[in-house]
mmCIF file of C-alpha atoms in Angstrom:
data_model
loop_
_atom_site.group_PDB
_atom_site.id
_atom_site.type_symbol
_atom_site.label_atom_id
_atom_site.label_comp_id
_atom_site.label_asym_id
_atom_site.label_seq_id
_atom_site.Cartn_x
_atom_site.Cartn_y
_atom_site.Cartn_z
ATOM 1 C CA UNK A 1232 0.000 0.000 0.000
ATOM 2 C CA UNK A 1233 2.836 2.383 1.365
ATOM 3 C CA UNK A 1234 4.632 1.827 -2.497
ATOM 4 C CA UNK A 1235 1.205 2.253 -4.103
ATOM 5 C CA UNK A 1236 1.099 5.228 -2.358
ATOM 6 C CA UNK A 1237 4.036 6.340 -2.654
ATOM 7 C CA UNK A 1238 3.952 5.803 -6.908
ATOM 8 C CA UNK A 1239 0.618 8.377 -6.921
ATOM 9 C CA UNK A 1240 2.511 11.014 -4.941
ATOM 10 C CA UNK A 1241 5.364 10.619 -7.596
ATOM 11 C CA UNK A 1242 3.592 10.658 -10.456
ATOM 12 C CA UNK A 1243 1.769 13.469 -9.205
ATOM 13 C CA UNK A 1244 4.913 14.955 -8.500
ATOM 14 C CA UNK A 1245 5.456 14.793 -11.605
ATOM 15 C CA UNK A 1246 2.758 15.861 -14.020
ATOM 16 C CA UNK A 1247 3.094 19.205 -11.724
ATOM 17 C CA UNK A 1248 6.641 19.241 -12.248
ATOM 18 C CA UNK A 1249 6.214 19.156 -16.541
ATOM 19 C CA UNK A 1250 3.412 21.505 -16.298
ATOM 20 C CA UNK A 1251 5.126 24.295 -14.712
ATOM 21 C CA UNK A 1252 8.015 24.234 -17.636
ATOM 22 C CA UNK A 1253 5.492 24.341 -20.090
ATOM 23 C CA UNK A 1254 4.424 27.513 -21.206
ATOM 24 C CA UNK A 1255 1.566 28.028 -23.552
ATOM 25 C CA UNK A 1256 1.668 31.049 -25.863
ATOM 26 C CA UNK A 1257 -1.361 32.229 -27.808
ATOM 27 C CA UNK A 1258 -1.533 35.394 -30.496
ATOM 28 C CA UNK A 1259 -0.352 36.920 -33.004
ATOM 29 C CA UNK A 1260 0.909 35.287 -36.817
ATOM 30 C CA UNK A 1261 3.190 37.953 -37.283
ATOM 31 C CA UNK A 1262 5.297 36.887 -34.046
ATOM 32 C CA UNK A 1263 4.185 33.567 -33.717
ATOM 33 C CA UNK A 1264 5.383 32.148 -37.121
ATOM 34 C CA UNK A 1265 8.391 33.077 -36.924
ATOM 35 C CA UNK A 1266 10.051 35.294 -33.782
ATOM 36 C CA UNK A 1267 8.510 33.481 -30.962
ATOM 37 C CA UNK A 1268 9.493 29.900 -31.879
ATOM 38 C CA UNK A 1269 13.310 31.076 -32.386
ATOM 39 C CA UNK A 1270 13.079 32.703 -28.847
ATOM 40 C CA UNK A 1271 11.433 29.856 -28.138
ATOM 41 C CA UNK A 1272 14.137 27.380 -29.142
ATOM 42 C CA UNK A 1273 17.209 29.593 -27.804
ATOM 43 C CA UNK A 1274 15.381 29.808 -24.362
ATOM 44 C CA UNK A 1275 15.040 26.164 -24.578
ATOM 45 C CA UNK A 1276 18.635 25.770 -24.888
ATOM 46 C CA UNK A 1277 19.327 27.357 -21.638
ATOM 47 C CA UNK A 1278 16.327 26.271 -19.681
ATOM 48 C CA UNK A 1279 16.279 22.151 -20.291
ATOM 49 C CA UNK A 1280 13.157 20.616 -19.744
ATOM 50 C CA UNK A 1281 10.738 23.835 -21.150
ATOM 51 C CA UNK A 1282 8.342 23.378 -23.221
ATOM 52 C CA UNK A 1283 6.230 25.417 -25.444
ATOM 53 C CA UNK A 1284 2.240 25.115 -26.721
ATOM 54 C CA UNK A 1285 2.359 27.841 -29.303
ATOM 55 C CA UNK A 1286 -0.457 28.633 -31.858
ATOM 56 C CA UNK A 1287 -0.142 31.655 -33.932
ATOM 57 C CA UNK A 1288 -4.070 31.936 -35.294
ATOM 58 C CA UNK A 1289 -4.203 36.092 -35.051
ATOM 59 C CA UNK A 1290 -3.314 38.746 -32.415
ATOM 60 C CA UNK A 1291 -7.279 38.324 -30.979
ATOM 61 C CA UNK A 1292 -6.968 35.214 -30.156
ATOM 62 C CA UNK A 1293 -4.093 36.107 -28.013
ATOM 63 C CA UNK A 1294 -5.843 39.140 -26.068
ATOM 64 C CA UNK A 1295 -8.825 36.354 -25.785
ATOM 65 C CA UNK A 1296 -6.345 33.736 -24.071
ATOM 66 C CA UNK A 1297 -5.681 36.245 -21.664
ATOM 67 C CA UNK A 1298 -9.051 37.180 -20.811
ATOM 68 C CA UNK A 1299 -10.435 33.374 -20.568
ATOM 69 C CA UNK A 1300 -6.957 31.910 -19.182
ATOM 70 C CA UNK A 1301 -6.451 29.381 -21.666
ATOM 71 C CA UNK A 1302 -2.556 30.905 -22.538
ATOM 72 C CA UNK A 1303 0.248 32.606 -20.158
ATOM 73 C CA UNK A 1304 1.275 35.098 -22.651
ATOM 74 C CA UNK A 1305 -0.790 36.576 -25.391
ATOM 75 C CA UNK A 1306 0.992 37.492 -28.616
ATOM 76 C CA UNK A 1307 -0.182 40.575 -30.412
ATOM 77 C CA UNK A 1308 0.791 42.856 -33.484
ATOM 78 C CA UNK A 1309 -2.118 45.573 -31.924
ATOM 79 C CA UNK A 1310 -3.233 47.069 -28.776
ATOM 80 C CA UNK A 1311 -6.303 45.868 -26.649
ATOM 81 C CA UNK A 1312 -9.358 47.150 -27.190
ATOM 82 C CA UNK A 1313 -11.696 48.795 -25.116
ATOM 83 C CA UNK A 1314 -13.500 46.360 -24.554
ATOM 84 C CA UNK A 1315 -11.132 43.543 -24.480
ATOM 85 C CA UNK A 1316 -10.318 45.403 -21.615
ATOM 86 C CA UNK A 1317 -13.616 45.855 -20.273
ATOM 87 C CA UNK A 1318 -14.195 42.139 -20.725
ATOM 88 C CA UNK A 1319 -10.758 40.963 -18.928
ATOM 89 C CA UNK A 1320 -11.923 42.847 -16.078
ATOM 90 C CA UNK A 1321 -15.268 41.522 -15.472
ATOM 91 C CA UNK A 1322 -13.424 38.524 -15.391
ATOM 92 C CA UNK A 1323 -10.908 39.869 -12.493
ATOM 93 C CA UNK A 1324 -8.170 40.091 -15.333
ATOM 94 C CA UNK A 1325 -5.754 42.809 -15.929
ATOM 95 C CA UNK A 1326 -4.601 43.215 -19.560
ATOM 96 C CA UNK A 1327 -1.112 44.038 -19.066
ATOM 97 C CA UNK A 1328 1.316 45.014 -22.621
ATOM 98 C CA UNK A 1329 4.415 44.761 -22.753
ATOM 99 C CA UNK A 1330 6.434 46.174 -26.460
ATOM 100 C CA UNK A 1331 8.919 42.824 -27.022
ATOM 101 C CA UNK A 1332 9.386 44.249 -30.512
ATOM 102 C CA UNK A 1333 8.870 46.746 -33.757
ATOM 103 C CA UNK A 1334 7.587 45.699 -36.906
ATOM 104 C CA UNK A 1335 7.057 47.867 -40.305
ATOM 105 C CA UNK A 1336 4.318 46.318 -42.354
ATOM 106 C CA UNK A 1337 5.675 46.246 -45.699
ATOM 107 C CA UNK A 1338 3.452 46.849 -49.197
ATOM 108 C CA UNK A 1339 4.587 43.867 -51.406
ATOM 109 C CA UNK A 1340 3.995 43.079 -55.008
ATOM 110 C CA UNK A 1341 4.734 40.756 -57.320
ATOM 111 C CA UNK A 1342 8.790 41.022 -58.403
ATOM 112 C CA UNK A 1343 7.645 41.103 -61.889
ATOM 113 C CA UNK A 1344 5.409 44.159 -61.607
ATOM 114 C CA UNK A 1345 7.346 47.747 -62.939
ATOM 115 C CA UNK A 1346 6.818 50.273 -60.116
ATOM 116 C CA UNK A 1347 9.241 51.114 -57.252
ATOM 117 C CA UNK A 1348 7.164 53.441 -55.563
ATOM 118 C CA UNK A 1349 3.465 54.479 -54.520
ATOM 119 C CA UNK A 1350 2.540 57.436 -52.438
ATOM 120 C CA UNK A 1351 0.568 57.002 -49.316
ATOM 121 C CA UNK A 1352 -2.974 57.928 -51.387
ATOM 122 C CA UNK A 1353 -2.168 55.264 -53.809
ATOM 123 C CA UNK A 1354 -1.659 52.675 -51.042
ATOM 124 C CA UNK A 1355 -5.275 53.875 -49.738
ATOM 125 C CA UNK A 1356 -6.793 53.803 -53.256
ATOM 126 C CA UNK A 1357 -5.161 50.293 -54.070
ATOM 127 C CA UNK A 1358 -6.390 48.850 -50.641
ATOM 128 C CA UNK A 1359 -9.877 50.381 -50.203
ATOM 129 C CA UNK A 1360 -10.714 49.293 -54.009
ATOM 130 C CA UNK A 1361 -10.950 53.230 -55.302
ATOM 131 C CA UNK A 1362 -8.134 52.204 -57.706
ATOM 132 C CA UNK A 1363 -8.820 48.904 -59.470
ATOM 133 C CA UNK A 1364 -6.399 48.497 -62.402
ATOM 134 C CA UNK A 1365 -2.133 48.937 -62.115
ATOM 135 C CA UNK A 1366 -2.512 51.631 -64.929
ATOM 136 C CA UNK A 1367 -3.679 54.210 -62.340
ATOM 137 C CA UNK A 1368 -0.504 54.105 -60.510
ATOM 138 C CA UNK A 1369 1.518 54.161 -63.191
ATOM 139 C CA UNK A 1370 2.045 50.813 -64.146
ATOM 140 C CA UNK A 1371 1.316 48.632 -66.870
ATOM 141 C CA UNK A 1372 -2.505 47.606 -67.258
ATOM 142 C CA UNK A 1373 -3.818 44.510 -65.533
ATOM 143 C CA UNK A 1374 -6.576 44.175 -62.177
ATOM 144 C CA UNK A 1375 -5.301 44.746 -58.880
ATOM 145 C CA UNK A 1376 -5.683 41.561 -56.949
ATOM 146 C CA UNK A 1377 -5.318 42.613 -53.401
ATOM 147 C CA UNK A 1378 -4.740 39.988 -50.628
ATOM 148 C CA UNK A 1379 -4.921 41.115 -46.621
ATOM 149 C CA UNK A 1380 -4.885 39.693 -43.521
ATOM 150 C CA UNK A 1381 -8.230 37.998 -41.769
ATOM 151 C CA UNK A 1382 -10.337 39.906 -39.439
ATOM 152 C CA UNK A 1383 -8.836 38.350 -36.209
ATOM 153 C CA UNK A 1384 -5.154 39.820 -37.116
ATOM 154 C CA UNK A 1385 -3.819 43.006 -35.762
ATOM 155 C CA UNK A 1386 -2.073 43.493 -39.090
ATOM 156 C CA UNK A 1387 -5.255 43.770 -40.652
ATOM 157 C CA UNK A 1388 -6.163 46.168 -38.304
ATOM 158 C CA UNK A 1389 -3.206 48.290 -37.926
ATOM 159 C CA UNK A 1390 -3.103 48.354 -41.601
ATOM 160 C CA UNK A 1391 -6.655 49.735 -41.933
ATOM 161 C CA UNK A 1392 -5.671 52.194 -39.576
ATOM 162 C CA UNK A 1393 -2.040 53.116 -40.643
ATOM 163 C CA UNK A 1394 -2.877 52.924 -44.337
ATOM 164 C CA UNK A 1395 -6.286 53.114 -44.841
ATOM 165 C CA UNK A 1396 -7.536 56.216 -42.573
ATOM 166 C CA UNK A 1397 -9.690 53.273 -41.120
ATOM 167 C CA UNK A 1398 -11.472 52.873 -44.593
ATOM 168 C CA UNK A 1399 -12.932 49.345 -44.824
ATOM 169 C CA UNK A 1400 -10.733 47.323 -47.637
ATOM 170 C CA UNK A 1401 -12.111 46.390 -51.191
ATOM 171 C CA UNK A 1402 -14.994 44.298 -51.116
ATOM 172 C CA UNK A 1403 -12.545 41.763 -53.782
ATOM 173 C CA UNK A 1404 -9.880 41.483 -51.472
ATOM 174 C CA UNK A 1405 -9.002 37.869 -50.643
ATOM 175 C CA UNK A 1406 -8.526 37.153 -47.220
ATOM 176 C CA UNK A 1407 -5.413 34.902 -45.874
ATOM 177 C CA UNK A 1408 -4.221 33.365 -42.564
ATOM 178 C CA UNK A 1409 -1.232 34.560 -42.314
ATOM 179 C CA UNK A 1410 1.982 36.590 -43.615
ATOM 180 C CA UNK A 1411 3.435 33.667 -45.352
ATOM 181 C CA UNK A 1412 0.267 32.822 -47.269
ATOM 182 C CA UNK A 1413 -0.166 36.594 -48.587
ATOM 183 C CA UNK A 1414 3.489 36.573 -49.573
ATOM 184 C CA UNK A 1415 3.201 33.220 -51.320
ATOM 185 C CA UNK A 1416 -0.480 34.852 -53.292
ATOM 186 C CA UNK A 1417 1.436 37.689 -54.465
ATOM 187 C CA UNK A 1418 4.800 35.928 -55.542
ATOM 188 C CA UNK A 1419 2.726 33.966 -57.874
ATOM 189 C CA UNK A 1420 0.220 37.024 -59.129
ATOM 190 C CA UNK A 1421 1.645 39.241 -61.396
ATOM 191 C CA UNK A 1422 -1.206 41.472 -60.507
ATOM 192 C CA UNK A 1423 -0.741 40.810 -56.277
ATOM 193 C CA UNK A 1424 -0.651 43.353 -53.749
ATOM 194 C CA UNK A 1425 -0.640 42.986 -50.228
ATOM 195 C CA UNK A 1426 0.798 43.722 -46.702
ATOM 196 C CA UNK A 1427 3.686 41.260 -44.760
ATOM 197 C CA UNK A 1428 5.762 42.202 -41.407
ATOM 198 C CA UNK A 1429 9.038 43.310 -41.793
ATOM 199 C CA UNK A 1430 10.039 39.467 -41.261
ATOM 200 C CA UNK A 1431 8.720 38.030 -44.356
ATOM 201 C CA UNK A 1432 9.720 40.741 -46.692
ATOM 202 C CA UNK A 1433 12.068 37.704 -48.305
ATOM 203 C CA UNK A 1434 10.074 35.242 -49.581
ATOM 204 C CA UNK A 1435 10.393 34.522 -53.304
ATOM 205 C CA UNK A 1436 8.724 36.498 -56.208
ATOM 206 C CA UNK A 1437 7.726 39.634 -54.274
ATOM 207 C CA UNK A 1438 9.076 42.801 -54.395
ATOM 208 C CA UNK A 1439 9.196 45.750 -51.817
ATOM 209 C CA UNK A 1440 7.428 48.956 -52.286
ATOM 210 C CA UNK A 1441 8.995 52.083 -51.114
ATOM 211 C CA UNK A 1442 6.290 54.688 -49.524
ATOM 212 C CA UNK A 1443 6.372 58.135 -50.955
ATOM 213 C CA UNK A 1444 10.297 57.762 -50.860
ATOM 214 C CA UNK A 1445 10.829 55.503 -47.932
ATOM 215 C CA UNK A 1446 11.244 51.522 -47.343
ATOM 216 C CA UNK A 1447 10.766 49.729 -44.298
ATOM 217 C CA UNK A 1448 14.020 49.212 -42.296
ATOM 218 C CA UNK A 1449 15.258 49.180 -38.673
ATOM 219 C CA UNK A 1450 16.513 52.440 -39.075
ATOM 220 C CA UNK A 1451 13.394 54.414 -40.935
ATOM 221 C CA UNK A 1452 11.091 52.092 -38.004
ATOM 222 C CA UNK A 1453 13.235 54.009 -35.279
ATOM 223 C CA UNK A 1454 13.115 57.100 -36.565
ATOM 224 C CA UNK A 1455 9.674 56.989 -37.948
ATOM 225 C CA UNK A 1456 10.455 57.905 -41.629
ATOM 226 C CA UNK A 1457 8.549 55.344 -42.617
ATOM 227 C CA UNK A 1458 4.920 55.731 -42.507
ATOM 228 C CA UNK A 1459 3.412 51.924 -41.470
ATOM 229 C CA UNK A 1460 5.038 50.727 -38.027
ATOM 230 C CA UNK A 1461 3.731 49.628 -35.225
ATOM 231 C CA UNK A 1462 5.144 47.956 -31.780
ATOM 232 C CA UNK A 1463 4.336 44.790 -31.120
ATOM 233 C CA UNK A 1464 3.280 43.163 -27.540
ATOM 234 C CA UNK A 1465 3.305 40.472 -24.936
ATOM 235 C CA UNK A 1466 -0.037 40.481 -23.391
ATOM 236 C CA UNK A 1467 -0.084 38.926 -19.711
ATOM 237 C CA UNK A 1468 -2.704 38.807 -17.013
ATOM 238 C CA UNK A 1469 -0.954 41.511 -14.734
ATOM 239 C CA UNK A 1470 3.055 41.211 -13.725
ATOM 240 C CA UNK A 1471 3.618 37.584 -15.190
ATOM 241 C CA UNK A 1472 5.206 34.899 -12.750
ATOM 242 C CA UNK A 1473 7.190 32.083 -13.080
ATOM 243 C CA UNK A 1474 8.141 30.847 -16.446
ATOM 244 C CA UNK A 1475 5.801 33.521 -18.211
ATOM 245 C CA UNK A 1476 8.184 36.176 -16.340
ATOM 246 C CA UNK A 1477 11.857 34.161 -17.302
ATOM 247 C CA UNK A 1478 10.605 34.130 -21.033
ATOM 248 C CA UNK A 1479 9.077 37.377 -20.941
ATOM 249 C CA UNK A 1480 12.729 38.593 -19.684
ATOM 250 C CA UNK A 1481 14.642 36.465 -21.862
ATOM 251 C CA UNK A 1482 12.925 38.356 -25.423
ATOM 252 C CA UNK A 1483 13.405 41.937 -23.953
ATOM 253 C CA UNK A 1484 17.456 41.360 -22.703
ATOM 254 C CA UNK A 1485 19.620 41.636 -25.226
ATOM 255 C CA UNK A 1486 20.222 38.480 -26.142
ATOM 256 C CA UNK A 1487 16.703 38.146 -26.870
ATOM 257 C CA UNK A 1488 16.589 41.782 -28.827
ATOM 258 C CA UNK A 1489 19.932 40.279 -31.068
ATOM 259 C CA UNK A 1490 17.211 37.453 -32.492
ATOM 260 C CA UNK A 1491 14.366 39.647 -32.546
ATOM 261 C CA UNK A 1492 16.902 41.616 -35.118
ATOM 262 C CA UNK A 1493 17.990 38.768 -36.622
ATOM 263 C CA UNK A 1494 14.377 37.705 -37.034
ATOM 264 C CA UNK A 1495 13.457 40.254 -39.188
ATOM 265 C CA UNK A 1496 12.452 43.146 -36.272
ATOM 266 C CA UNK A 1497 12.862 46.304 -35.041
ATOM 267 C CA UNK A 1498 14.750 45.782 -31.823
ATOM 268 C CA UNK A 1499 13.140 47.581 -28.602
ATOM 269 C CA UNK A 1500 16.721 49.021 -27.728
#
């Protein structure tokens, strides 16, 4: 009986012991597809034993995590509503950011396609559906396909906001998961346009747009020379604890900040 007993209070020992080294992360694409799972991996390498539950399914499912408890850190490319606020605290939740990163959200179209350059109108024109055809920009004839985020992104949002003077996009824009699907749309349309974080600016067959004069870049995200950036958060139910706290820590020192570079992001220092 005593050995019995003793096997439960092991076991139990245990399961307590691998659930406090594992950390589940909920949120944003932008961060999530790439950024967080490098952190992720380096942490790993200096913490043995950790383990990570990360989905990247849009910055709104992060905030949402937080507010029902389902995540320890909330990944998001926006700020919290109002009322994701509002509905955090009726829960006895505090929505607390912290900036981990900067991003620029880069205009990409298809390598093949003549222009260099659009002013910040165009973008708005191109995005909102006012301008339908490449021959209004000054390029050669063809439709605009335009490909965005989904509704549950912060990209999507931010860009409405940064871009779009919070104009709702064309009613023929196609809709994608993520950053890697939009680039992947547009690299194989001629006629593509669309929106990627700094981070996936590389993918084949696209090509960057500069914005009345300026390109996204560590440098034009720090001094602000380039119209569309944004910081980019850590969403935790009040001061984080525990392993929450050591990763939170780990992305924000500077060895986190050299991979958040490296990644493809504006560093927070």
């Amino acid at each position: 009986m005593k050995t019995k007993l003793a096997t439960i209070i092991a076991l139990t020992f245990v399961s307590a012991e691998a659930h406090a080294d594992r950390l589940v992360i909920k949120g944003s694409d932008t961060l999530g597809a790439k950024l967080v799972p490098q952190l992720a991996e380096q942490f790993k390498s200096q913490h043995p034993g950790t383990t990570f539950d990360i989905a990247a399914e849009g910055s709104t499912t992060g905030i949402a995590a937080i507010i029902d408890g389902t995540a320890e850190i909330g990944m998001s490319s926006r700020r919290a509503k109002s009322s994701e606020v509002g509905a955090a605290s009726a829960k006895g939740r505090n929505m607390k950011p912290t900036i981990v990163a900067y991003d620029g959200i880069a205009v990409i179209v298809n390598a093949k396609n003549p222009i260099k350059n659009l002013t910040r109108k165009q973008v708005e024109q191109i995005f909102t559906g006012d301008v339908t055809d490449w021959s209004a920009v000054g390029g050669a004839g063809g439709k605009i396909s335009v490909y965005t985020r989904n509704t549950s992104s912060g990209t999507y949002s931010d860009f409405k906001e940064l871009a779009m003077k919070k104009r709702d996009y064309a009613g023929s824009s196609q809709k994608m998961a993520g950053n890697e699907q939009i680039a992947a749309e547009v690299g194989r349309n001629p006629n593509g346009a669309g929106y990627v974080g700094m981070a996936y600016t590389k993918a084949g067959g696209v090509k960057v747009m500069s914005i009345d004069g300026a390109t996204p870049s560590i440098k034009s995200v720090q001094d602000h020379s380039y119209p569309y950036w944004r910081p980019t958060f850590y969403y935790t139910n009040g001061e984080p604890s525990g392993l929450a706290r050591q990763f939170l820590d780990f992305t924000i020192s500077p060895g986190g900040q050299k991979i958040v570079a490296q990644v493809g992001f504006v560093p927070i220092k």
